[in-house]
Amino acid sequence: MLLVEDDHVVRGAMLRSLTGRGHAVHAVGTALEALRRVAAETPDLVVLDLGLPDLDGSDALRMLRGITDIPIIIATARDDEQSVVRLLRAGADDYMVKPFTGAHLDARITTVLRRVGRASRTVQPAVHEVGGLRIDVGERSAELDGEPLALTRKEFDLLAYLAARPGRVVSRRELLEEVWQQPSVGEDQTIDVHLYWLRRKMGETAAKPRYLRTVRGVGLRLVVPG
Ligand code: CA
């Protein structure tokens, strides 16, 4: 794993503690060294101090996220909720507020690695079947009752996202963020426009829904029509 910490006293203590607990640790003191290191040899996890001399911690996090999806645990002196939420949204897997013990960090590392390991073993099926609907994510093709659906890219993405979560109510915010990769800002017609066409192509309407159910004020749900 990679430990990014500029304070050499803290770094030495953490290095000793983690090594003593059986981790193979490499330590660097700047964000740029961390970026270079991660690009060169993909460690299994990064512990990232936010107070680094060369880059603001949240910028360092964003840049790391730009090149890797390995778990990153933030070590921060800031513990206000807003900055923690911002860091988690920027791609941190977990955070720890300084000062912390080696035992605590070790426990968090174990938890994060276990969670990530489980997630990577849970391979998403490439084909989703919901009632007469068949979505092949790899081939980006969709069929309804054996007939191919001619969908635009976003219509397909929307349908595939819902089909991967059958029966679950998916919020509009989640759809905007995950399917459109844009923040949800107030009233937005983006989803409605695509949904309108998707429904037409699937032979249903908002008034007479079959697969695509609107949950008023919440979001959307894909169900097997009864
Ligand atoms: Ca520091």
GROMACS .gro file of N, CA, C and O in nm, residues 10 50-51 53-55 77 97 103 107 113 139 145-147 165 173 175 187 205 209 217 223:
model
   92
   10VAL      N    1   0.510   1.164   1.186
   10VAL     CA    2   0.386   1.088   1.170
   10VAL      C    3   0.409   0.972   1.072
   10VAL      O    4   0.364   0.860   1.095
   50LEU      N    5  -0.430   1.483   0.383
   50LEU     CA    6  -0.482   1.595   0.304
   50LEU      C    7  -0.396   1.720   0.313
   50LEU      O    8  -0.402   1.807   0.227
   51GLY      N    9  -0.315   1.730   0.417
   51GLY     CA   10  -0.230   1.848   0.432
   51GLY      C   11  -0.092   1.820   0.375
   51GLY      O   12   0.000   1.786   0.447
   53PRO      N   13   0.241   1.942   0.115
   53PRO     CA   14   0.305   2.069   0.081
   53PRO      C   15   0.281   2.114  -0.063
   53PRO      O   16   0.280   2.233  -0.091
   54ASP      N   17   0.260   2.022  -0.155
   54ASP     CA   18   0.259   2.063  -0.296
   54ASP      C   19   0.120   2.080  -0.357
   54ASP      O   20   0.101   2.159  -0.448
   55LEU      N   21   0.022   2.006  -0.310
   55LEU     CA   22  -0.112   2.015  -0.369
   55LEU      C   23  -0.215   2.015  -0.258
   55LEU      O   24  -0.196   1.948  -0.157
   77ALA      N   25  -0.728   1.639   0.914
   77ALA     CA   26  -0.745   1.708   1.041
   77ALA      C   27  -0.882   1.775   1.044
   77ALA      O   28  -0.930   1.813   1.149
   97VAL      N   29  -1.005   1.091   1.099
   97VAL     CA   30  -0.971   1.222   1.151
   97VAL      C   31  -0.851   1.207   1.244
   97VAL      O   32  -0.850   1.124   1.334
  103ALA      N   33  -0.368   0.093   1.518
  103ALA     CA   34  -0.467  -0.016   1.526
  103ALA      C   35  -0.597   0.025   1.456
  103ALA      O   36  -0.658  -0.053   1.384
  107ALA      N   37  -0.760  -0.137   1.116
  107ALA     CA   38  -0.897  -0.190   1.111
  107ALA      C   39  -0.973  -0.132   0.991
  107ALA      O   40  -1.044  -0.203   0.919
  113LEU      N   41  -1.060  -0.293   0.228
  113LEU     CA   42  -1.013  -0.395   0.134
  113LEU      C   43  -1.113  -0.509   0.121
  113LEU      O   44  -1.134  -0.562   0.012
  139GLU      N   45  -2.329  -0.606  -2.544
  139GLU     CA   46  -2.359  -0.577  -2.685
  139GLU      C   47  -2.438  -0.449  -2.703
  139GLU      O   48  -2.462  -0.405  -2.816
  145ASP      N   49  -3.997  -0.879  -2.568
  145ASP     CA   50  -4.071  -0.994  -2.622
  145ASP      C   51  -4.010  -1.042  -2.754
  145ASP      O   52  -4.082  -1.069  -2.851
  146GLY      N   53  -3.877  -1.048  -2.756
  146GLY     CA   54  -3.807  -1.101  -2.873
  146GLY      C   55  -3.786  -1.002  -2.986
  146GLY      O   56  -3.716  -1.033  -3.083
  147GLU      N   57  -3.847  -0.884  -2.975
  147GLU     CA   58  -3.831  -0.782  -3.079
  147GLU      C   59  -3.725  -0.682  -3.037
  147GLU      O   60  -3.729  -0.631  -2.924
  165ARG      N   61  -3.146  -0.310  -1.158
  165ARG     CA   62  -3.202  -0.295  -1.023
  165ARG      C   63  -3.354  -0.314  -1.027
  165ARG      O   64  -3.429  -0.227  -0.987
  173ARG      N   65  -3.240   1.190  -0.876
  173ARG     CA   66  -3.104   1.238  -0.849
  173ARG      C   67  -3.000   1.132  -0.886
  173ARG      O   68  -2.901   1.161  -0.953
  175LEU      N   69  -3.036   0.887  -1.096
  175LEU     CA   70  -3.031   0.869  -1.241
  175LEU      C   71  -2.949   0.979  -1.308
  175LEU      O   72  -2.868   0.953  -1.396
  187GLU      N   73  -3.551   2.145  -1.075
  187GLU     CA   74  -3.637   2.077  -1.171
  187GLU      C   75  -3.560   2.054  -1.300
  187GLU      O   76  -3.498   2.144  -1.354
  205THR      N   77  -4.719   0.412  -2.197
  205THR     CA   78  -4.723   0.557  -2.172
  205THR      C   79  -4.721   0.579  -2.022
  205THR      O   80  -4.736   0.485  -1.944
  209PRO      N   81  -4.869   0.267  -1.780
  209PRO     CA   82  -4.734   0.210  -1.770
  209PRO      C   83  -4.737   0.058  -1.764
  209PRO      O   84  -4.836  -0.001  -1.721
  217GLY      N   85  -4.274   1.197  -0.703
  217GLY     CA   86  -4.191   1.270  -0.607
  217GLY      C   87  -4.064   1.196  -0.567
  217GLY      O   88  -3.984   1.246  -0.490
  223VAL      N   89  -4.044  -0.273  -1.337
  223VAL     CA   90  -4.110  -0.391  -1.280
  223VAL      C   91  -4.154  -0.485  -1.392
  223VAL      O   92  -4.163  -0.446  -1.508
   0.00000   0.00000   0.00000
